[in-house]
Phi, psi and omega in degrees: 000317181294323180296315181297321179294318178299316180296322180295315179295320179298316180297319179296319178298316179300317180297312181295320181298320180294323179288329187273006186308320180289348186252121178290147178288331178238117181262155167094012179275325178054052185257011177225133180271332180198151174221158176268131179238158180256131177234181178297337182261009176118196184271128182225165177272136173247113184268142182223157170295146184207156181209155179293162178287145175291140183208176177283108186279353178292345178290343188241007186266165168244140183246139178227136179252143175223118003289150186294338182261023185281342179294140182290161171110352180222089008280165179301147178211161177260153178217167184274150180296152181294312184283334181230094186294356178255003175260093191252059179237015175278147186239140171243123183219111184294338182275353180242114185307321183290341183246003182271152180224065184288166184300329182296343179285358171287343189234006183280173184296127180267169180109349179280157176229127358288155183291154178257150186198155168278146179219140177274171170294160181280172185275051185287344181261018176306138015269007173300134184301142172262101186230142182221135169254124176248112183254126178252120185236141179246347187053031183198144176284129178232157179247123182285138183234355180210170182300141167280127184234124178243122180254119180267139172269336171271185170295151178294142187297150176290330179218133181203149174231133170259126182237162179226156173230144175250000183230041173062037172089004178288320176229155183229146174231144178292142174260314179197147176255145179229133180197155171286335177218095185298321183294318181287319186281315189232007180058040180231143173288140180291142178216165169236168179298331179296342178277353182272179179211182176304321186280341182241019186296337181269004181291137177271122187243163169248129181240142174259004187294333188244027182231086187234022174063230190269015183295135179290154181061022178228065185253351193256139172242136180245147158246113196276097176281310186295326177296329176285320174303323187295338177297336181251324186260000181088164187298333179256013180054042179273327184269067183292335178301320179294314180297310181298324177299318179290317178298327183287327190246354181239098186299321181298323178292316179297318180292333180299324181264012183246135181216158164251332181215153171236147178226128177257114181257107179269112189256332180205126183289170179293120178260318176082359179204178184289319186249147174282132179277098185291345179276347181226059182290343177291355176284339193252118179192176174247142174214128183237124181262342183198142171229129179243126175226109178258136180187194178217156173299137173278117179237015178058031179063032179239014181200151174249353184235134174237119187263136175255107184219135182053044178059033182218137176266133179217137176287139170271094194285142172245190176060028179062031177253168181207175181104163181303325180249018186055043189266011176204165179278148176295160175302139182071010176233046182244041180289347172207161182300143176300147176212144175293158172294166181239138175294342188254149356283147174297139008258353187266338184071193180232125187287326185051054182294150172283136183248156184300146173287146178235053187294331182287345179283329185146216180296127180300144179293152178264144180231140177243123175275121181258116182283149174296145182267100179238101185267336182258166180281341178255128179263091185245338181269119182304330181291338181282339187253026181240093179289143175283139181283143176283117186258149180292148175250021178293125182273158178295329180294318178300318180292319181295326181276000181295138185287338181290147179286331183285139172282323179212155175205189184264005183247288187265320184253078183269133178297138186264168173055038177086005178288157179238143183277128181249107176057028181058017184252320181206161177264132171271113189264151169299163187302329187274355187235158178212186183099165184298321178250023183059034186271356184241149169280135178300324183292339177294319179295327180273355181068031185235032181270032179284189183294341182271355183286336178085006180296124176072005182284149177289150180299136179268150181283127176275165174305324179297322178296318179297321179296318179296321178300319179295321180292327185255033185301336182257020181295157182289157181289160178290157177253127182279000000 
């Protein structure tokens, strides 16, 4: 009985798989910028939006402390044990490797015993505040994709602010406040991310959840990225179309998860009680054993590779774009204004490639980028997630009057919309396009480019797709 049931499910799976070939099982990775496809007119390029893989970004940062001499050990000093704050015979000495706690130990491999960590000087100058700014810089725009996690080896601070910069540290904005008493420290009511919603996801909050002094097994502080994603993509991040739709069309939301620098402002160490014990000031200091920042290089959906060379991150740009973030068109590829790629329509997005300039023809053609119309926070209507492509307005007369003998080439007269130049005589166009440079939609000539034509529409789910969804109901969540 079990064998027959297995065979039946296997047969059903094979059938559904054959029907499902055009639909990827995992959507939203955007890990390919272009592929070659076969059409009736031959092999052509199909361009797609693309982005680098998410990774541990602490491998590429530079760290700066302010004040610069705040690290313990110069001169050597004693401090109290973590587990027993009254056993004050531990030593920090910068001149002895085994006793030193430099800043780079905030990012080294964890799992060793005893653990390694950066440590500040103790609060020996109390009542002067013991405050430290830790600045993490990438010299590159990055997009955060997972929670920021800070692991303290000391007690978690009584007061702390996490800040971000979008302009390489020239200006700063708060990301989140942390305190044992938010009202007293920052004049803010305490909140958690669970108190937010789609409409308040950008609110800057103060949380008391991660400020518990010397309690054991309470060393970690989070800045919750995924919980904010979940307001759009669901608790298991399955509805990525909704999240990508919002990131694509809401600049403030996209910028919220984008940084060039992060700053951890440690304002008051863990005291664990109402009053500071002035007889045991060696109990009070900051110590961080690990910082995790996961993200990807921001390449404006024009690259899948970000290269780290000469201590610098740079996108390997595709789609005829250039710049550290692929933020402009290459020389001689300015036939229309530069535009970032679009996540929509799912799953391939829209590449918005830069096209060759045709300055020798006359006035360059004008292009209008038409954004997808997504008015609601949930992207459920396929018609809502299909941006219209900006099409060339180069006329056949302009091309015919061109002084060059070639109809197309690889420099000035580049075939558009995925077309390929054949012997400099004509463009081989994809099935949906026509014209000398593949600049027209075929349906325009037939007068059938209405809403029923399906141009640019997102793929609709077939019954087989729905059946496969039911079979795979327990599949793992998507990875952003």
